[in-house]
Structures are given as C-alpha cells and as structure tokens.
Amino acid sequence: MKILVTGGTGFIGSHTVVELQAIGSEVIIVDNLSNSNIAVLDNIEKISGIRPGFEQFDLADQALTANFFERNHGISGIIHFAAYKAVGESVDKPLHYYRNNLVSLMNILDGMLTHGITNVVFSSSCTVYGQPDELPVSEQSPIKPAFSPYGNTKQIAEEILHDTLHAYPQLRAIALRYFNPIGAHPSALIGELPLGIPNNLVPFITQTAIGKRQQLRVFGNDYNTPDGTAIRDYIHVVDLAKAHVVAINRMINQNMKKPLEMFNLGTGTGLSVLDVIKSFEKVSGQKLNYVIVDRRPGDVEKVWADTSFANNELGWKAKSTTDEMMLSAWNWEKALAVNEKSNS
Ligand code: WQD
C-alpha cells in the first residue's frame, strides 16, 4: 500500500516512515524542510534499504497541494505530521501557527475528497487536555481551553476533522494524542534534530552532557509532586511510530468502530524531571550539570495517560523502559557529535 507521510523527514515522521517500510508499505514524503534536514532521507535509506519518495513543498499552499494530488495516484492513506510544534513560539507567532497547522490540514482534506482518499491519521497532542482534573487522563476527559496557540491548533484541527467527517461520511480519521515523545532509533541514524536551542527536556539534557549547552535549567521544584518537579508521560518515539502503523492498518482494514477515533499514546507512567535526569545519569554514566530555576510559564504541573483504550482497541502498547529511551537519545547525540566532527 502507498502511504503519504507529511512531515516525514521530522522527528516522529522519520521513525514512522521506517516502520511503514518495515511492513512493506510504499512511502511518499511531503515536507517543506522548515524544521528538518534533507539528509534524513539518506539515513532512512541506510536503515531500511529503501529510499522513500520525496517532494519538498509547503502543504499550506493550496495550489501546490492540489497539484500534488493530481500527480500522485493510488494513495491508500495519509499520516499527517507536518506542523509547527513549539509551544512558546506559538505564543509569539500565533498567525504563523494557525495558518500553517490548520490550512495544511484543510488542503489535505480537500485533496482527499477530490481524489477519493478516505483514510487519514492525524498527529494530535495531550495538550488538548490542558491540566486535567483527574489523572491519568483518558480520551473521555474534557478538552480544556488550550494553554497556547499551538495547543489550540490541535483542538481546532480535531474539530475540523469532526465536522468534515460529519459532512462527508466516506472519510475516516484517527487522531493520535501524543504525550512526550523522546528517544531515537536504535541505529542512531535518525532522531530529534532541534534547530537552535532545544525547548524540550531530553534534547536539552543530551546537548548539555555532550557540551553543546552549559547547564540544564530545571523549571520549578515547588510543584505538588513527590520531588517537586513537573511530571510528564515520556514515550519512546519508536513505540509511537509503531502505533501509527497500527492505526493506518486499522483504517485500511476497516476495523474502526467510529469514523473518527482518538487515542492517547503514552506509557501510562508519569516521570518527574528529576526522574528523567536520574535515568540519564545512570545510562550515560555521567553527572549532569543542572540548576533549579523558576517554573516555566505555561507549564502544566502533571499529566500522564490512561492508555487502556489504546492498548485494548489497537492491540498496541509502549514497550520501552525509561532507561532504554534515555540511552537511545544519548547514543543519537553521540552519533551526531561524531558526524559533526568528521564534517568539520
Ligand atoms: C517537559 C518537562 C518542563 C526543558 C511537549 C511538547 C508539546 C506536547 C507535549 C505533543 C516540563 C521541563 C523542559 C528544560 C525543564 N507534545 N523542562 N528544563 O512542555 O511537556 O511539551 O510535549 O504535542 O508539544 O512541546 O515538554 O520537553 O518541553 O518539558 O525543566 O530545559 O521538562 O518544565 O516539566 P512539554 P518539554
């Protein structure tokens, strides 16, 4: 089967491409490379032995997207990752986020309707829950007002899917609500490639340890949690990628219970910032230089997933331990350092 993966050179996208190729799918990637690197294609090919199809353009461009669908036939399903994802940046550039994240989705839905493509998997986020009243958070938990324009784009995107599927009953969609994806492929050939200073915890930890950053700042130790630092549900990117393969197969094999389904993708375990640091120190054998500073504005205190619906309905479960995730992230950072050295 032929699958269009938008944002396929990005962090989660590239890992999903590899998993799709492993089950024999033909993959075509569309990415504008605004937050990824063309060299990812070479590394996907090194892992799988297959170079995915690739087109570079902006899916927020209606004419280019329509033209892509005119030229590419036989697509069985779409996995739509392409989006901006930095929470802080979205506060400063809201229109940038609304335009990119929502117009691209609408252009893709237009292409699906025009060309009889019925299946789309959408990258959603646990940010749709805000700070939940009850933990763990299940798919039935209320959607709270978004904390950021980024979070709002994910909420609105789910509403766009809901309304479009209502109007066009031939369409089906699965929204996957990611918790905190971390780690890298075991080959250390693909992983997270933050542009500039990382926003997220794990790349900041590994960059500090390798010497690219001086010190990690731990944002707050006065939360209502056992060690005072904020709690998240960190999931290995390879486990997450595998869930996309399950989701697209579920649609293509017509096993869905409703036209629009939502699933939480996490491990079900909450880890504090200090838990993550401890695991990193254990697997890397080195002490991390960190300091406790004030809370980061906009951060929720604690969130972790009730994964029972995804586990039971998809027959999928995140398998990796925290140490495995941290070790893969560290191996990836070290491989990047070796590459940078040999290129300099
Ligand atoms: C994790 C924890 C920080 C950096 C991300 C995405 C968001 C969503 C969920 C999918 C927090 C702390 C961080 C640092 C720190 N995913 N931290 N020092 O904010 O949970 O959100 O995952 O859509 O889009 O951005 O992840 O990795 O930024 O932070 O102490 O330098 O680490 O305060 O408690 P977050 P994160």
mmCIF file of C-alpha atoms and ligand atoms in Angstrom:
data_model
loop_
_atom_site.group_PDB
_atom_site.id
_atom_site.type_symbol
_atom_site.label_atom_id
_atom_site.label_comp_id
_atom_site.label_asym_id
_atom_site.label_seq_id
_atom_site.Cartn_x
_atom_site.Cartn_y
_atom_site.Cartn_z
ATOM 1 C CA MET A 1 0.000 0.000 0.000
ATOM 2 C CA LYS A 2 1.086 3.542 -0.725
ATOM 3 C CA ILE A 3 1.095 5.953 2.212
ATOM 4 C CA LEU A 4 1.626 9.702 2.083
ATOM 5 C CA VAL A 5 3.564 10.858 5.140
ATOM 6 C CA THR A 6 3.531 14.626 5.545
ATOM 7 C CA GLY A 7 6.347 15.905 7.733
ATOM 8 C CA GLY A 8 8.103 12.609 7.055
ATOM 9 C CA THR A 9 11.608 13.992 7.499
ATOM 10 C CA GLY A 10 10.767 15.251 11.003
ATOM 11 C CA PHE A 11 11.322 13.523 14.338
ATOM 12 C CA ILE A 12 8.228 11.322 14.634
ATOM 13 C CA GLY A 13 7.637 11.268 10.873
ATOM 14 C CA SER A 14 11.023 9.764 10.011
ATOM 15 C CA HIS A 15 10.645 6.979 12.580
ATOM 16 C CA THR A 16 7.170 6.227 11.240
ATOM 17 C CA VAL A 17 8.450 6.045 7.657
ATOM 18 C CA VAL A 18 10.940 3.369 8.745
ATOM 19 C CA GLU A 19 8.200 1.343 10.470
ATOM 20 C CA LEU A 20 5.928 1.618 7.419
ATOM 21 C CA GLN A 21 8.722 0.432 5.150
ATOM 22 C CA ALA A 22 9.313 -2.497 7.519
ATOM 23 C CA ILE A 23 5.809 -3.810 6.774
ATOM 24 C CA GLY A 24 6.289 -3.332 3.032
ATOM 25 C CA SER A 25 4.440 -0.053 2.509
ATOM 26 C CA GLU A 26 5.499 2.313 -0.229
ATOM 27 C CA VAL A 27 6.041 5.737 1.332
ATOM 28 C CA ILE A 28 5.949 9.154 -0.231
ATOM 29 C CA ILE A 29 7.018 12.047 1.972
ATOM 30 C CA VAL A 30 5.961 15.652 1.597
ATOM 31 C CA ASP A 31 7.935 18.086 3.735
ATOM 32 C CA ASN A 32 8.960 21.717 3.295
ATOM 33 C CA LEU A 33 12.129 21.088 5.377
ATOM 34 C CA SER A 34 11.291 24.094 7.566
ATOM 35 C CA ASN A 35 12.295 22.107 10.649
ATOM 36 C CA SER A 36 14.156 19.111 9.228
ATOM 37 C CA ASN A 37 17.049 18.149 7.034
ATOM 38 C CA ILE A 38 17.145 16.510 3.599
ATOM 39 C CA ALA A 39 19.917 14.180 4.846
ATOM 40 C CA VAL A 40 17.251 12.333 6.853
ATOM 41 C CA LEU A 41 16.272 10.645 3.567
ATOM 42 C CA ASP A 42 19.756 9.106 3.270
ATOM 43 C CA ASN A 43 19.561 7.830 6.818
ATOM 44 C CA ILE A 44 16.102 6.336 6.342
ATOM 45 C CA GLU A 45 17.542 4.551 3.305
ATOM 46 C CA LYS A 46 20.502 3.295 5.354
ATOM 47 C CA ILE A 47 18.116 1.755 7.893
ATOM 48 C CA SER A 48 15.550 0.218 5.556
ATOM 49 C CA GLY A 49 17.457 -0.147 2.299
ATOM 50 C CA ILE A 50 14.653 1.781 0.586
ATOM 51 C CA ARG A 51 14.628 5.453 -0.328
ATOM 52 C CA PRO A 52 11.157 6.892 0.228
ATOM 53 C CA GLY A 53 9.583 9.128 -2.401
ATOM 54 C CA PHE A 54 10.006 12.788 -1.525
ATOM 55 C CA GLU A 55 8.576 16.141 -2.559
ATOM 56 C CA GLN A 56 9.534 19.445 -0.990
ATOM 57 C CA PHE A 57 6.740 21.980 -0.804
ATOM 58 C CA ASP A 58 4.503 23.753 1.680
ATOM 59 C CA LEU A 59 1.188 21.995 2.304
ATOM 60 C CA ALA A 60 -0.307 25.322 3.368
ATOM 61 C CA ASP A 61 -0.078 26.262 -0.333
ATOM 62 C CA GLN A 62 -3.423 25.237 -1.774
ATOM 63 C CA ALA A 63 -2.371 25.163 -5.434
ATOM 64 C CA LEU A 64 0.787 23.125 -4.794
ATOM 65 C CA THR A 65 -1.098 20.658 -2.615
ATOM 66 C CA ALA A 66 -3.875 20.241 -5.185
ATOM 67 C CA ASN A 67 -1.238 19.735 -7.858
ATOM 68 C CA PHE A 68 0.499 17.056 -5.761
ATOM 69 C CA PHE A 69 -2.720 15.066 -5.501
ATOM 70 C CA GLU A 70 -3.321 15.453 -9.274
ATOM 71 C CA ARG A 71 0.061 13.829 -9.948
ATOM 72 C CA ASN A 72 0.117 11.126 -7.267
ATOM 73 C CA HIS A 73 -2.433 8.371 -7.600
ATOM 74 C CA GLY A 74 -3.134 5.209 -5.633
ATOM 75 C CA ILE A 75 -2.589 6.649 -2.142
ATOM 76 C CA SER A 76 -4.293 4.338 0.393
ATOM 77 C CA GLY A 77 -3.853 6.571 3.402
ATOM 78 C CA ILE A 78 -2.233 9.702 4.762
ATOM 79 C CA ILE A 79 -0.346 10.233 8.005
ATOM 80 C CA HIS A 80 -0.318 13.962 8.596
ATOM 81 C CA PHE A 81 2.558 15.086 10.842
ATOM 82 C CA ALA A 82 3.582 18.312 9.125
ATOM 83 C CA ALA A 83 3.023 21.132 11.619
ATOM 84 C CA TYR A 84 4.785 23.651 13.790
ATOM 85 C CA LYS A 85 5.106 22.417 17.368
ATOM 86 C CA ALA A 86 6.937 24.846 19.642
ATOM 87 C CA VAL A 87 4.580 25.976 22.386
ATOM 88 C CA GLY A 88 6.497 29.171 23.297
ATOM 89 C CA GLU A 89 6.984 30.247 19.685
ATOM 90 C CA SER A 90 3.260 29.833 19.057
ATOM 91 C CA VAL A 91 2.534 32.458 21.721
ATOM 92 C CA ASP A 92 4.742 34.954 19.846
ATOM 93 C CA LYS A 93 3.614 33.993 16.335
ATOM 94 C CA PRO A 94 0.002 32.829 16.613
ATOM 95 C CA LEU A 95 -0.956 33.527 12.980
ATOM 96 C CA HIS A 96 2.052 31.589 11.790
ATOM 97 C CA TYR A 97 0.771 28.609 13.767
ATOM 98 C CA TYR A 98 -2.912 28.871 12.859
ATOM 99 C CA ARG A 99 -2.122 29.317 9.169
ATOM 100 C CA ASN A 100 0.452 26.560 8.888
ATOM 101 C CA ASN A 101 -1.198 23.935 11.086
ATOM 102 C CA LEU A 102 -4.805 24.454 10.019
ATOM 103 C CA VAL A 103 -4.579 25.442 6.356
ATOM 104 C CA SER A 104 -2.361 22.426 5.602
ATOM 105 C CA LEU A 105 -4.937 20.103 7.167
ATOM 106 C CA MET A 106 -7.736 21.694 5.153
ATOM 107 C CA ASN A 107 -5.755 21.423 1.919
ATOM 108 C CA ILE A 108 -5.117 17.748 2.601
ATOM 109 C CA LEU A 109 -8.794 17.081 3.329
ATOM 110 C CA ASP A 110 -9.665 18.844 0.055
ATOM 111 C CA GLY A 111 -7.223 16.594 -1.787
ATOM 112 C CA MET A 112 -8.699 13.508 -0.129
ATOM 113 C CA LEU A 113 -12.226 14.477 -1.158
ATOM 114 C CA THR A 114 -11.261 15.288 -4.724
ATOM 115 C CA HIS A 115 -9.284 12.096 -5.226
ATOM 116 C CA GLY A 116 -11.283 9.557 -3.242
ATOM 117 C CA ILE A 117 -8.689 9.029 -0.483
ATOM 118 C CA THR A 118 -10.593 8.064 2.643
ATOM 119 C CA ASN A 119 -8.065 7.491 5.431
ATOM 120 C CA VAL A 120 -6.068 9.986 7.459
ATOM 121 C CA VAL A 121 -4.120 9.631 10.707
ATOM 122 C CA PHE A 122 -3.645 12.976 12.422
ATOM 123 C CA SER A 123 -0.891 13.996 14.879
ATOM 124 C CA SER A 124 -2.691 15.380 17.881
ATOM 125 C CA SER A 125 -1.407 16.091 21.350
ATOM 126 C CA CYS A 126 -2.049 15.620 25.045
ATOM 127 C CA THR A 127 -2.008 19.420 25.154
ATOM 128 C CA VAL A 128 -5.722 19.212 24.231
ATOM 129 C CA TYR A 129 -6.403 18.179 27.858
ATOM 130 C CA GLY A 130 -4.633 21.160 29.474
ATOM 131 C CA GLN A 131 -4.133 20.423 33.202
ATOM 132 C CA PRO A 132 -6.635 17.578 33.664
ATOM 133 C CA ASP A 133 -8.758 17.453 36.827
ATOM 134 C CA GLU A 134 -8.201 13.715 37.151
ATOM 135 C CA LEU A 135 -5.172 11.577 36.396
ATOM 136 C CA PRO A 136 -4.453 9.504 34.469
ATOM 137 C CA VAL A 137 -6.169 11.318 31.634
ATOM 138 C CA SER A 138 -8.428 9.234 29.380
ATOM 139 C CA GLU A 139 -9.844 10.008 25.946
ATOM 140 C CA GLN A 140 -13.156 10.839 27.653
ATOM 141 C CA SER A 141 -11.571 13.565 29.796
ATOM 142 C CA PRO A 142 -12.856 17.038 28.979
ATOM 143 C CA ILE A 143 -10.996 19.164 26.458
ATOM 144 C CA LYS A 144 -9.920 22.237 28.430
ATOM 145 C CA PRO A 145 -9.202 25.686 26.993
ATOM 146 C CA ALA A 146 -5.815 25.463 25.304
ATOM 147 C CA PHE A 147 -2.738 26.828 27.102
ATOM 148 C CA SER A 148 -1.181 28.107 23.859
ATOM 149 C CA PRO A 149 -1.990 28.845 20.206
ATOM 150 C CA TYR A 150 -0.121 25.606 19.387
ATOM 151 C CA GLY A 151 -2.446 23.617 21.665
ATOM 152 C CA ASN A 152 -5.401 25.443 20.168
ATOM 153 C CA THR A 153 -4.394 24.411 16.642
ATOM 154 C CA LYS A 154 -4.587 20.777 17.779
ATOM 155 C CA GLN A 155 -8.020 21.295 19.340
ATOM 156 C CA ILE A 156 -9.343 23.129 16.280
ATOM 157 C CA ALA A 157 -7.830 20.514 13.956
ATOM 158 C CA GLU A 158 -9.740 17.791 15.791
ATOM 159 C CA GLU A 159 -12.917 19.879 15.361
ATOM 160 C CA ILE A 160 -12.175 20.334 11.646
ATOM 161 C CA LEU A 161 -11.854 16.558 11.338
ATOM 162 C CA HIS A 162 -15.078 16.032 13.277
ATOM 163 C CA ASP A 163 -17.114 18.436 11.138
ATOM 164 C CA THR A 164 -15.608 17.302 7.840
ATOM 165 C CA LEU A 165 -16.242 13.633 8.595
ATOM 166 C CA HIS A 166 -19.802 14.518 9.547
ATOM 167 C CA ALA A 167 -20.335 16.189 6.168
ATOM 168 C CA TYR A 168 -18.517 13.503 4.147
ATOM 169 C CA PRO A 169 -19.308 10.083 5.630
ATOM 170 C CA GLN A 170 -16.916 8.320 3.269
ATOM 171 C CA LEU A 171 -13.945 9.784 5.215
ATOM 172 C CA ARG A 172 -12.286 8.220 8.251
ATOM 173 C CA ALA A 173 -9.744 9.679 10.648
ATOM 174 C CA ILE A 174 -7.758 8.645 13.687
ATOM 175 C CA ALA A 175 -6.332 11.390 15.896
ATOM 176 C CA LEU A 176 -3.382 10.188 17.945
ATOM 177 C CA ARG A 177 -2.822 12.279 21.055
ATOM 178 C CA TYR A 178 0.887 12.101 21.817
ATOM 179 C CA PHE A 179 2.247 12.585 25.292
ATOM 180 C CA ASN A 180 6.005 13.384 25.385
ATOM 181 C CA PRO A 181 7.897 11.618 22.586
ATOM 182 C CA ILE A 182 11.624 11.144 23.281
ATOM 183 C CA GLY A 183 14.480 8.846 22.289
ATOM 184 C CA ALA A 184 15.793 7.858 18.884
ATOM 185 C CA HIS A 185 16.049 4.916 16.522
ATOM 186 C CA PRO A 186 18.333 2.116 17.868
ATOM 187 C CA SER A 187 20.578 2.554 14.806
ATOM 188 C CA ALA A 188 21.306 6.143 15.959
ATOM 189 C CA LEU A 189 20.815 7.170 12.317
ATOM 190 C CA ILE A 190 17.635 9.163 12.915
ATOM 191 C CA GLY A 191 16.446 11.094 15.968
ATOM 192 C CA GLU A 192 15.405 14.527 17.119
ATOM 193 C CA LEU A 193 17.187 17.431 15.396
ATOM 194 C CA PRO A 194 16.239 20.613 17.222
ATOM 195 C CA LEU A 195 17.058 23.820 15.370
ATOM 196 C CA GLY A 196 18.979 26.117 17.690
ATOM 197 C CA ILE A 197 18.417 25.917 21.441
ATOM 198 C CA PRO A 198 16.126 22.991 22.274
ATOM 199 C CA ASN A 199 12.827 23.697 24.016
ATOM 200 C CA ASN A 200 12.281 20.139 25.121
ATOM 201 C CA LEU A 201 13.788 18.461 28.116
ATOM 202 C CA VAL A 202 15.560 15.429 26.672
ATOM 203 C CA PRO A 203 17.461 17.116 23.814
ATOM 204 C CA PHE A 204 18.480 19.784 26.313
ATOM 205 C CA ILE A 205 19.816 17.094 28.657
ATOM 206 C CA THR A 206 21.813 15.311 25.951
ATOM 207 C CA GLN A 207 23.149 18.565 24.499
ATOM 208 C CA THR A 208 24.284 19.640 27.966
ATOM 209 C CA ALA A 209 26.001 16.330 28.549
ATOM 210 C CA ILE A 210 27.813 16.468 25.181
ATOM 211 C CA GLY A 211 28.972 20.025 25.899
ATOM 212 C CA LYS A 212 26.794 21.987 23.450
ATOM 213 C CA ARG A 213 24.929 23.637 26.351
ATOM 214 C CA GLN A 214 26.474 24.686 29.601
ATOM 215 C CA GLN A 215 23.770 23.762 32.060
ATOM 216 C CA LEU A 216 20.224 22.403 32.130
ATOM 217 C CA ARG A 217 17.700 24.579 33.919
ATOM 218 C CA VAL A 218 15.047 22.564 35.738
ATOM 219 C CA PHE A 219 11.898 24.652 35.606
ATOM 220 C CA GLY A 220 10.478 24.615 39.140
ATOM 221 C CA ASN A 221 10.737 22.285 42.130
ATOM 222 C CA ASP A 222 7.748 23.655 44.004
ATOM 223 C CA TYR A 223 5.049 21.695 42.186
ATOM 224 C CA ASN A 224 2.647 19.472 44.091
ATOM 225 C CA THR A 225 4.534 16.289 43.101
ATOM 226 C CA PRO A 226 6.691 13.867 45.157
ATOM 227 C CA ASP A 227 10.008 15.596 44.329
ATOM 228 C CA GLY A 228 8.513 18.991 43.446
ATOM 229 C CA THR A 229 9.364 18.858 39.725
ATOM 230 C CA ALA A 230 6.725 18.571 36.989
ATOM 231 C CA ILE A 231 5.520 15.194 35.779
ATOM 232 C CA ARG A 232 5.040 14.001 32.185
ATOM 233 C CA ASP A 233 4.435 10.742 30.356
ATOM 234 C CA TYR A 234 7.522 10.178 28.180
ATOM 235 C CA ILE A 235 7.147 7.683 25.326
ATOM 236 C CA HIS A 236 9.801 6.223 23.038
ATOM 237 C CA VAL A 237 9.480 7.604 19.511
ATOM 238 C CA VAL A 238 9.793 4.090 18.039
ATOM 239 C CA ASP A 239 6.847 2.872 20.144
ATOM 240 C CA LEU A 240 4.934 5.927 18.968
ATOM 241 C CA ALA A 241 5.860 5.290 15.326
ATOM 242 C CA LYS A 242 4.577 1.715 15.579
ATOM 243 C CA ALA A 243 1.201 2.980 16.796
ATOM 244 C CA HIS A 244 0.831 4.891 13.506
ATOM 245 C CA VAL A 245 1.296 1.702 11.532
ATOM 246 C CA VAL A 246 -1.365 0.007 13.650
ATOM 247 C CA ALA A 247 -3.699 2.987 13.173
ATOM 248 C CA ILE A 248 -3.330 3.151 9.396
ATOM 249 C CA ASN A 249 -3.871 -0.612 9.118
ATOM 250 C CA ARG A 250 -6.951 -0.362 11.318
ATOM 251 C CA MET A 251 -8.433 2.145 8.886
ATOM 252 C CA ILE A 252 -7.465 0.355 5.716
ATOM 253 C CA ASN A 253 -8.753 -2.977 7.067
ATOM 254 C CA GLN A 254 -11.974 -1.199 8.094
ATOM 255 C CA ASN A 255 -11.747 -2.168 11.744
ATOM 256 C CA MET A 256 -12.746 1.230 13.114
ATOM 257 C CA LYS A 257 -15.696 1.469 15.493
ATOM 258 C CA LYS A 258 -16.481 5.098 14.577
ATOM 259 C CA PRO A 259 -15.468 7.299 11.618
ATOM 260 C CA LEU A 260 -13.342 9.484 13.929
ATOM 261 C CA GLU A 261 -11.387 7.816 16.717
ATOM 262 C CA MET A 262 -8.984 9.371 19.235
ATOM 263 C CA PHE A 263 -6.273 7.508 21.111
ATOM 264 C CA ASN A 264 -3.855 8.501 23.871
ATOM 265 C CA LEU A 265 -0.305 7.465 23.065
ATOM 266 C CA GLY A 266 1.770 7.311 26.227
ATOM 267 C CA THR A 267 3.194 4.715 28.571
ATOM 268 C CA GLY A 268 0.750 5.360 31.396
ATOM 269 C CA THR A 269 3.592 6.232 33.767
ATOM 270 C CA GLY A 270 4.380 9.727 34.986
ATOM 271 C CA LEU A 271 8.021 10.715 35.454
ATOM 272 C CA SER A 272 9.319 13.863 37.108
ATOM 273 C CA VAL A 273 12.058 15.984 35.571
ATOM 274 C CA LEU A 274 14.432 14.637 38.240
ATOM 275 C CA ASP A 275 13.431 11.032 37.396
ATOM 276 C CA VAL A 276 14.420 11.685 33.782
ATOM 277 C CA ILE A 277 17.742 13.216 34.827
ATOM 278 C CA LYS A 278 18.474 10.253 37.128
ATOM 279 C CA SER A 279 17.810 7.788 34.327
ATOM 280 C CA PHE A 280 20.075 9.781 32.007
ATOM 281 C CA GLU A 281 22.888 9.809 34.587
ATOM 282 C CA LYS A 282 22.524 6.064 35.071
ATOM 283 C CA VAL A 283 22.659 5.079 31.384
ATOM 284 C CA SER A 284 25.332 7.601 30.408
ATOM 285 C CA GLY A 285 27.496 7.075 33.486
ATOM 286 C CA GLN A 286 27.978 10.800 33.858
ATOM 287 C CA LYS A 287 26.684 13.517 36.162
ATOM 288 C CA LEU A 288 24.517 16.153 34.555
ATOM 289 C CA ASN A 289 25.132 19.818 35.259
ATOM 290 C CA TYR A 290 21.741 21.271 36.228
ATOM 291 C CA VAL A 291 20.266 24.008 38.340
ATOM 292 C CA ILE A 292 16.761 24.540 39.691
ATOM 293 C CA VAL A 293 15.162 27.760 38.456
ATOM 294 C CA ASP A 294 11.630 29.236 38.468
ATOM 295 C CA ARG A 295 8.714 27.499 36.805
ATOM 296 C CA ARG A 296 8.380 27.940 33.044
ATOM 297 C CA PRO A 297 5.246 29.966 32.226
ATOM 298 C CA GLY A 298 2.506 27.868 30.664
ATOM 299 C CA ASP A 299 3.731 24.523 32.015
ATOM 300 C CA VAL A 300 1.146 22.186 33.496
ATOM 301 C CA GLU A 301 2.026 20.508 36.786
ATOM 302 C CA LYS A 302 1.453 16.879 35.928
ATOM 303 C CA VAL A 303 -0.049 14.809 33.173
ATOM 304 C CA TRP A 304 0.105 11.169 32.254
ATOM 305 C CA ALA A 305 -2.046 8.930 30.104
ATOM 306 C CA ASP A 306 -4.668 6.329 30.723
ATOM 307 C CA THR A 307 -3.548 4.067 27.895
ATOM 308 C CA SER A 308 -6.109 1.297 28.369
ATOM 309 C CA PHE A 309 -8.253 2.337 25.388
ATOM 310 C CA ALA A 310 -5.260 2.422 23.005
ATOM 311 C CA ASN A 311 -3.890 -0.819 24.465
ATOM 312 C CA ASN A 312 -7.184 -2.692 24.183
ATOM 313 C CA GLU A 313 -8.557 -1.272 20.937
ATOM 314 C CA LEU A 314 -5.328 -1.002 18.947
ATOM 315 C CA GLY A 315 -3.630 -4.028 20.494
ATOM 316 C CA TRP A 316 -0.630 -1.721 20.876
ATOM 317 C CA LYS A 317 1.432 -0.987 23.965
ATOM 318 C CA ALA A 318 4.513 1.143 24.527
ATOM 319 C CA LYS A 319 7.301 -1.297 25.421
ATOM 320 C CA SER A 320 10.470 0.714 26.089
ATOM 321 C CA THR A 321 11.668 1.479 29.589
ATOM 322 C CA THR A 322 12.801 4.945 30.650
ATOM 323 C CA ASP A 323 16.427 3.813 30.625
ATOM 324 C CA GLU A 324 16.087 2.454 27.068
ATOM 325 C CA MET A 325 14.598 5.738 25.912
ATOM 326 C CA MET A 326 17.342 7.787 27.552
ATOM 327 C CA LEU A 327 20.099 5.514 26.271
ATOM 328 C CA SER A 328 18.810 5.781 22.692
ATOM 329 C CA ALA A 329 18.639 9.591 22.998
ATOM 330 C CA TRP A 330 22.211 9.646 24.325
ATOM 331 C CA ASN A 331 23.509 7.334 21.578
ATOM 332 C CA TRP A 332 21.890 9.609 18.995
ATOM 333 C CA GLU A 333 23.503 12.727 20.497
ATOM 334 C CA LYS A 334 26.896 10.999 20.486
ATOM 335 C CA ALA A 335 26.453 9.881 16.862
ATOM 336 C CA LEU A 336 25.581 13.469 15.888
ATOM 337 C CA ALA A 337 28.747 14.701 17.591
ATOM 338 C CA VAL A 338 30.878 12.175 15.665
ATOM 339 C CA ASN A 339 29.258 13.271 12.380
ATOM 340 C CA GLU A 340 29.726 16.953 13.129
ATOM 341 C CA LYS A 341 33.390 16.331 13.941
ATOM 342 C CA SER A 342 34.040 14.407 10.747
ATOM 343 C CA ASN A 343 32.268 17.115 8.689
ATOM 344 C CA SER A 344 34.248 19.968 10.237
HETATM 345 C C1 WQD B 1 8.979 18.518 29.861
HETATM 346 C C2 WQD B 1 9.249 18.907 31.296
HETATM 347 C C3 WQD B 1 9.462 21.278 31.637
HETATM 348 C C4 WQD B 1 13.099 21.871 29.351
HETATM 349 C C5 WQD B 1 5.953 18.860 24.917
HETATM 350 C C6 WQD B 1 5.643 19.469 23.586
HETATM 351 C C7 WQD B 1 4.193 19.560 23.388
HETATM 352 C C8 WQD B 1 3.466 18.231 23.672
HETATM 353 C C9 WQD B 1 3.942 17.577 24.885
HETATM 354 C C10 WQD B 1 2.993 16.984 21.631
HETATM 355 C C11 WQD B 1 8.458 20.128 31.735
HETATM 356 C C12 WQD B 1 10.758 20.565 31.946
HETATM 357 C C13 WQD B 1 11.995 21.285 29.968
HETATM 358 C C14 WQD B 1 14.164 22.372 30.159
HETATM 359 C C15 WQD B 1 12.965 21.655 32.121
HETATM 360 N N1 WQD B 1 3.606 17.204 22.706
HETATM 361 N N2 WQD B 1 11.930 21.187 31.320
HETATM 362 N N3 WQD B 1 14.050 22.234 31.519
HETATM 363 O O1 WQD B 1 6.288 21.091 27.811
HETATM 364 O O2 WQD B 1 5.577 18.728 28.331
HETATM 365 O O3 WQD B 1 5.523 19.657 25.984
HETATM 366 O O4 WQD B 1 5.342 17.599 24.936
HETATM 367 O O5 WQD B 1 2.355 17.705 21.028
HETATM 368 O O6 WQD B 1 4.002 19.969 22.126
HETATM 369 O O7 WQD B 1 6.303 20.711 23.481
HETATM 370 O O8 WQD B 1 7.700 19.083 27.077
HETATM 371 O O9 WQD B 1 10.086 18.558 26.989
HETATM 372 O O10 WQD B 1 9.380 20.971 26.951
HETATM 373 O O11 WQD B 1 9.127 19.668 29.054
HETATM 374 O O12 WQD B 1 12.899 21.567 33.342
HETATM 375 O O13 WQD B 1 15.150 22.933 29.678
HETATM 376 O O14 WQD B 1 10.635 19.278 31.414
HETATM 377 O O15 WQD B 1 9.229 22.328 32.511
HETATM 378 O O16 WQD B 1 8.105 19.943 33.074
HETATM 379 P P1 WQD B 1 6.239 19.688 27.400
HETATM 380 P P2 WQD B 1 9.143 19.597 27.445
#
